[in-house]
Amino acid sequence: MKSLLELAGKTFELSELEFNSISELILEKAGINLTQNKKPLIQARLIRRIKKLGMKSYRQYVKYVNDDRTQNELRIMIDLLTTNKTSFFREEEHFDFINKNILAQRDLKQKPLKVWSAGCSSGEEPYSLTMLLKEKYRYMAKEDFQMLATDISVEMVHRARLGVYAEETMESLPATYMHKYFTKVVTPESRTKYRVKDDLKQHVRVARLNLISEWPMKGPFDFILCKNVMIYFRHDLRDNLVHRYGKLLKPGGFLFIGLSESLSRNSGELNYVQPAIYCKPQ
Ligand SMILES: C[S@@+](CC[C@H](N)C(=O)[O-])C[C@H]1O[C@@H](n2cnc3c(N)ncnc32)[C@H](O)[C@@H]1O
């Protein structure tokens, strides 16, 4: 006879049918392509939620997500299934490029910069760029540089808005930046954390946005960073997104994608500049 534990384990095995319905839902709602090799990941990430809700199977959970008119559970599910890996000054080459090729001869007073970090995760990317600009233009006013930072994940949007980071997260940041742009705080649990100073934060507007839905903003942007986001999307959705980015860029504006990504030939009118950097013709 099977033990209770074995029976419980059996109930929580993700069947092929359940995997298909979860991956179809995530593809439809977030554009994310969960391939077969992501099965253990889905299982590991959803099991705690399912148990917390007192449910007995993934099938029951998917039905619950679909029946929830508020879409709150869908948002939770998306939060659980997105990959949010990021760090300060990730893929440094891009920051070097921006420094040398975009900021070098730019007078922000005459030509304010407008940038979009699409899929910003917990905010390290938009804050890194803002620090780079602060280093270049010490007396930069709020209207000289505007950074829009968006993500689909409610939790990541909350974290990016808060701008409070654990000590481990700060390791990729030069110490001078840490002292200049962050305030040390000690949490009630006696953990040391670092909070982004208001002087930096004032340039960054964080909002929740699903990239495969309608976009409320008009642009145009000097450059758009959509790094390590489209890598999880289906090809046609990726091409469509790149086309929409192209429309929102100023002539001569740049699109940055992750270093391990590349654009397909159907990605519209953007010209290749160097790995993972594309430019809209003037
Ligand atoms: C791996 S992180 C990349 C963060 C940052 N751009 C970087 O390169 O370090 C990918 C982010 O894309 C977000 N994302 C995934 N699908 C999305 C969608 N449909 N709309 C908006 N953001 C999405 C995830 O929530 C996640 O925070």
Coordinates of C-alpha atoms and ligand atoms in Angstrom, one line a residue:
M1 CA 0.0 0.0 0.0
K2 CA 1.2 3.5 -0.8
S3 CA 2.1 5.9 2.0
L4 CA 0.3 9.3 2.3
L5 CA 3.4 11.0 1.2
E6 CA 3.7 9.0 -1.9
L7 CA 0.1 9.7 -2.7
A8 CA 0.6 13.4 -2.2
G9 CA 3.7 13.4 -4.4
K10 CA 1.7 11.6 -7.2
T11 CA -1.1 14.2 -7.1
F12 CA 1.5 17.0 -7.6
E13 CA 3.2 15.5 -10.6
L14 CA 2.8 17.8 -13.6
S15 CA 1.1 15.9 -16.3
E16 CA 1.6 16.6 -20.0
L17 CA -1.9 17.9 -20.3
E18 CA -1.3 20.3 -17.3
F19 CA 2.0 21.4 -18.7
N20 CA 0.4 22.2 -22.0
S21 CA -2.4 24.2 -20.4
I22 CA 0.1 26.2 -18.3
S23 CA 2.5 26.9 -21.1
E24 CA -0.4 27.9 -23.5
L25 CA -1.7 30.3 -20.8
I26 CA 1.7 32.0 -20.2
L27 CA 2.3 32.2 -23.9
E28 CA -1.0 33.9 -24.5
K29 CA -0.9 36.3 -21.6
A30 CA 2.8 37.1 -21.4
G31 CA 4.4 36.0 -24.6
I32 CA 6.7 33.7 -22.7
N33 CA 7.5 30.4 -24.5
L34 CA 7.9 27.7 -21.8
T35 CA 9.5 24.8 -23.6
Q36 CA 9.5 21.1 -22.4
N37 CA 12.8 21.6 -20.6
K38 CA 11.2 24.2 -18.3
K39 CA 8.8 21.5 -16.9
P40 CA 10.8 21.0 -13.6
L41 CA 11.1 24.7 -13.2
I42 CA 7.3 25.2 -13.6
Q43 CA 6.7 22.4 -11.1
A44 CA 9.2 23.8 -8.6
R45 CA 7.9 27.3 -8.8
L46 CA 4.1 26.6 -8.7
I47 CA 4.0 23.8 -6.1
R48 CA 4.3 26.1 -3.0
R49 CA 1.5 28.4 -4.3
I50 CA -0.8 25.4 -5.0
K51 CA -0.2 24.0 -1.6
K52 CA -0.7 27.4 0.0
L53 CA -4.1 27.6 -1.7
G54 CA -4.9 24.1 -0.4
M55 CA -5.3 22.7 -3.9
K56 CA -4.7 19.1 -5.0
S57 CA -3.4 19.5 -8.5
Y58 CA -2.0 21.8 -11.2
R59 CA -5.3 21.3 -13.1
Q60 CA -7.3 22.6 -10.3
Y61 CA -4.9 25.6 -10.1
V62 CA -5.1 26.4 -13.8
K63 CA -8.9 26.4 -13.5
Y64 CA -8.7 28.7 -10.5
V65 CA -6.4 31.1 -12.5
N66 CA -8.8 31.0 -15.5
D67 CA -11.9 31.6 -13.3
D68 CA -10.4 34.5 -11.5
R69 CA -12.1 37.5 -13.1
T70 CA -9.8 40.0 -11.2
Q71 CA -6.8 38.4 -12.9
N72 CA -5.0 38.6 -9.6
E73 CA -4.0 35.0 -9.6
L74 CA -2.8 35.3 -13.2
R75 CA -0.5 38.1 -12.1
I76 CA 0.8 35.9 -9.3
M77 CA 1.4 33.0 -11.6
I78 CA 3.3 35.3 -14.1
D79 CA 5.4 36.6 -11.2
L80 CA 6.3 33.0 -10.2
L81 CA 7.2 31.9 -13.8
T82 CA 9.2 34.9 -15.0
T83 CA 13.0 34.9 -14.8
N84 CA 14.2 38.1 -13.1
K85 CA 18.0 37.7 -13.1
T86 CA 19.7 41.0 -13.3
S87 CA 22.6 43.1 -11.8
F88 CA 24.0 46.6 -11.7
F89 CA 25.9 47.4 -14.9
R90 CA 25.1 44.0 -16.4
E91 CA 26.8 43.6 -19.8
E92 CA 29.1 46.5 -19.3
E93 CA 29.9 46.8 -23.0
H94 CA 26.6 48.5 -23.5
F95 CA 27.2 51.1 -20.8
D96 CA 30.6 51.8 -22.4
F97 CA 29.0 52.2 -25.8
I98 CA 26.4 54.7 -24.4
N99 CA 29.1 56.6 -22.6
K100 CA 31.4 56.9 -25.6
N101 CA 29.0 57.1 -28.5
I102 CA 25.8 58.7 -27.2
L103 CA 26.8 60.9 -24.2
A104 CA 30.2 62.1 -25.4
Q105 CA 29.1 65.2 -27.3
R106 CA 25.6 65.6 -25.9
D107 CA 24.4 68.8 -24.1
L108 CA 21.4 67.6 -22.1
K109 CA 20.2 71.2 -21.6
Q110 CA 19.6 71.5 -25.3
K111 CA 18.7 67.9 -26.0
P112 CA 17.1 66.0 -23.0
L113 CA 17.4 62.3 -23.1
K114 CA 14.5 59.9 -23.0
V115 CA 15.2 56.3 -22.3
W116 CA 13.1 53.2 -21.8
S117 CA 14.2 50.1 -19.9
A118 CA 11.7 47.5 -21.0
G119 CA 11.7 44.4 -18.7
C120 CA 13.7 46.3 -16.0
S121 CA 13.3 43.5 -13.4
S122 CA 14.1 44.9 -9.9
G123 CA 15.6 48.1 -11.3
E124 CA 19.3 47.6 -11.4
E125 CA 19.4 48.3 -15.1
P126 CA 17.6 51.7 -15.1
Y127 CA 19.5 52.8 -12.0
S128 CA 22.8 51.8 -13.5
L129 CA 22.1 54.0 -16.5
T130 CA 21.0 56.9 -14.4
M131 CA 24.2 56.7 -12.4
L132 CA 26.2 56.7 -15.6
L133 CA 24.5 59.9 -16.6
K134 CA 24.9 61.5 -13.2
E135 CA 28.6 60.8 -13.4
K136 CA 28.7 62.6 -16.8
Y137 CA 26.3 65.5 -16.0
R138 CA 26.7 66.4 -12.4
Y139 CA 24.0 69.0 -12.3
M140 CA 21.5 67.1 -14.4
A141 CA 17.9 68.3 -13.7
K142 CA 14.9 66.0 -13.6
E143 CA 13.7 67.2 -17.0
D144 CA 17.1 66.7 -18.7
F145 CA 16.9 63.0 -18.4
Q146 CA 13.8 60.8 -18.1
M147 CA 14.0 57.0 -17.6
L148 CA 10.9 54.9 -18.0
A149 CA 11.4 51.5 -16.4
T150 CA 8.7 48.8 -16.9
D151 CA 8.1 45.1 -16.1
I152 CA 5.2 42.7 -16.2
S153 CA 6.0 41.4 -12.7
V154 CA 4.1 43.1 -9.9
E155 CA 6.8 42.1 -7.4
M156 CA 9.7 43.4 -9.6
V157 CA 7.9 46.7 -10.2
H158 CA 7.5 47.0 -6.5
R159 CA 11.1 46.3 -5.9
A160 CA 12.3 48.7 -8.6
R161 CA 10.1 51.5 -7.2
L162 CA 11.4 50.8 -3.7
G163 CA 15.0 50.8 -4.9
V164 CA 16.3 49.0 -1.8
Y165 CA 19.0 46.4 -2.4
A166 CA 20.7 43.6 -0.3
E167 CA 24.4 43.8 0.3
E168 CA 25.1 40.9 -2.1
T169 CA 23.4 42.8 -4.9
M170 CA 25.7 45.7 -4.4
E171 CA 28.8 43.6 -5.1
S172 CA 28.8 44.4 -8.8
L173 CA 28.8 48.1 -8.1
P174 CA 31.9 50.2 -7.7
A175 CA 32.3 51.3 -4.1
T176 CA 32.3 55.0 -5.1
Y177 CA 28.9 54.7 -6.7
M178 CA 27.6 52.9 -3.7
H179 CA 28.6 55.7 -1.4
K180 CA 27.5 58.4 -3.8
Y181 CA 24.1 57.2 -4.8
F182 CA 22.9 54.9 -2.0
T183 CA 22.0 55.3 1.7
K184 CA 22.9 52.5 4.0
V185 CA 19.8 51.2 6.0
V186 CA 19.5 48.6 8.6
T187 CA 16.2 46.6 8.5
P188 CA 14.3 45.6 11.7
E189 CA 15.8 42.1 11.2
S190 CA 19.3 43.7 11.5
R191 CA 20.1 43.2 7.8
T192 CA 22.1 45.9 6.0
K193 CA 20.6 47.2 2.8
Y194 CA 21.2 50.1 0.5
R195 CA 18.5 52.5 -0.7
V196 CA 18.7 54.6 -3.9
K197 CA 19.0 58.3 -3.1
D198 CA 16.1 60.5 -4.2
D199 CA 18.5 62.5 -6.4
L200 CA 18.9 59.4 -8.6
K201 CA 15.3 58.1 -8.2
Q202 CA 13.7 61.3 -9.4
H203 CA 14.8 60.5 -13.0
V204 CA 13.2 57.0 -13.0
R205 CA 9.5 56.3 -13.4
V206 CA 8.6 52.7 -12.8
A207 CA 5.4 51.2 -14.1
R208 CA 3.9 47.8 -14.7
L209 CA 3.6 47.0 -18.4
N210 CA 3.0 43.8 -20.3
L211 CA 5.1 44.2 -23.5
I212 CA 2.7 42.2 -25.6
S213 CA -0.2 44.4 -24.8
E214 CA -0.9 48.0 -25.9
W215 CA 1.6 50.6 -24.8
P216 CA 0.2 53.9 -23.4
M217 CA 3.4 55.9 -24.0
K218 CA 4.2 57.7 -27.2
G219 CA 8.0 58.2 -27.0
P220 CA 10.0 59.0 -29.0
F221 CA 13.0 57.5 -27.1
D222 CA 16.6 58.2 -27.7
F223 CA 17.2 54.6 -26.8
I224 CA 15.4 51.5 -25.6
L225 CA 16.9 48.7 -23.6
C226 CA 15.1 45.4 -23.9
K227 CA 17.8 43.1 -22.6
N228 CA 17.4 39.4 -21.8
V229 CA 13.6 39.7 -22.1
M230 CA 12.7 38.7 -25.6
I231 CA 14.9 35.6 -25.3
Y232 CA 12.0 34.0 -23.6
F233 CA 9.5 35.0 -26.3
R234 CA 8.1 33.2 -29.3
H235 CA 9.9 34.3 -32.6
D236 CA 6.9 36.1 -34.2
L237 CA 6.2 38.0 -30.9
R238 CA 9.9 39.0 -30.8
D239 CA 9.8 40.3 -34.4
N240 CA 6.6 42.2 -33.7
L241 CA 8.1 43.8 -30.5
V242 CA 11.2 44.9 -32.3
H243 CA 9.1 46.5 -35.1
R244 CA 7.1 48.4 -32.4
Y245 CA 10.4 49.5 -30.7
G246 CA 11.6 50.8 -34.1
K247 CA 8.5 53.0 -34.3
L248 CA 9.0 54.5 -30.9
L249 CA 12.7 55.3 -31.4
K250 CA 13.9 58.7 -32.6
P251 CA 15.7 58.6 -35.9
G252 CA 19.3 57.8 -35.0
G253 CA 18.0 56.1 -31.7
F254 CA 19.4 52.8 -30.5
L255 CA 17.9 49.5 -29.4
F256 CA 19.9 47.4 -27.0
I257 CA 19.1 43.7 -26.5
G258 CA 20.9 41.1 -24.4
L259 CA 24.4 40.0 -25.5
S260 CA 23.3 36.4 -26.0
E261 CA 20.4 37.5 -28.3
S262 CA 20.2 38.6 -31.9
L263 CA 17.5 40.0 -34.1
S264 CA 16.1 38.0 -37.0
R265 CA 15.9 39.3 -40.5
N266 CA 12.3 40.2 -40.2
S267 CA 12.9 42.6 -37.5
G268 CA 12.2 45.7 -39.5
E269 CA 14.3 48.7 -40.4
L270 CA 16.9 48.7 -37.6
N271 CA 20.5 48.6 -38.6
Y272 CA 23.1 46.4 -36.9
V273 CA 25.8 48.4 -35.1
Q274 CA 27.7 45.9 -33.0
P275 CA 26.6 42.8 -31.0
A276 CA 23.2 43.4 -29.5
I277 CA 23.1 47.1 -30.5
Y278 CA 20.8 48.3 -33.4
C279 CA 20.2 51.8 -34.7
K280 CA 17.2 53.4 -36.4
P281 CA 18.4 55.2 -39.6
Q282 CA 18.3 59.0 -39.5
Ligands
LIG1 C1 16.0 38.3 -17.1 S1 15.2 39.7 -16.6 C2 16.1 41.0 -17.5 C3 16.4 42.2 -16.6 C4 17.3 43.3 -17.3 N1 16.7 43.7 -18.5 C5 18.6 42.7 -17.5 O1 19.0 42.4 -18.6 O2 19.4 42.5 -16.5 C6 13.7 39.6 -17.7 C7 12.5 40.5 -17.2 O3 11.6 40.6 -18.2 C8 10.3 40.6 -17.6 N2 9.2 40.1 -18.6 C9 9.0 38.9 -19.1 N3 7.9 38.9 -19.9 C10 7.5 40.2 -19.9 C11 6.4 40.8 -20.6 N4 5.6 40.1 -21.4 N5 6.3 42.1 -20.5 C12 7.1 42.8 -19.7 N6 8.1 42.3 -19.0 C13 8.3 41.0 -19.1 C14 10.4 39.6 -16.4 O4 9.5 39.9 -15.4 C15 11.9 39.9 -16.0 O5 11.9 40.8 -14.9

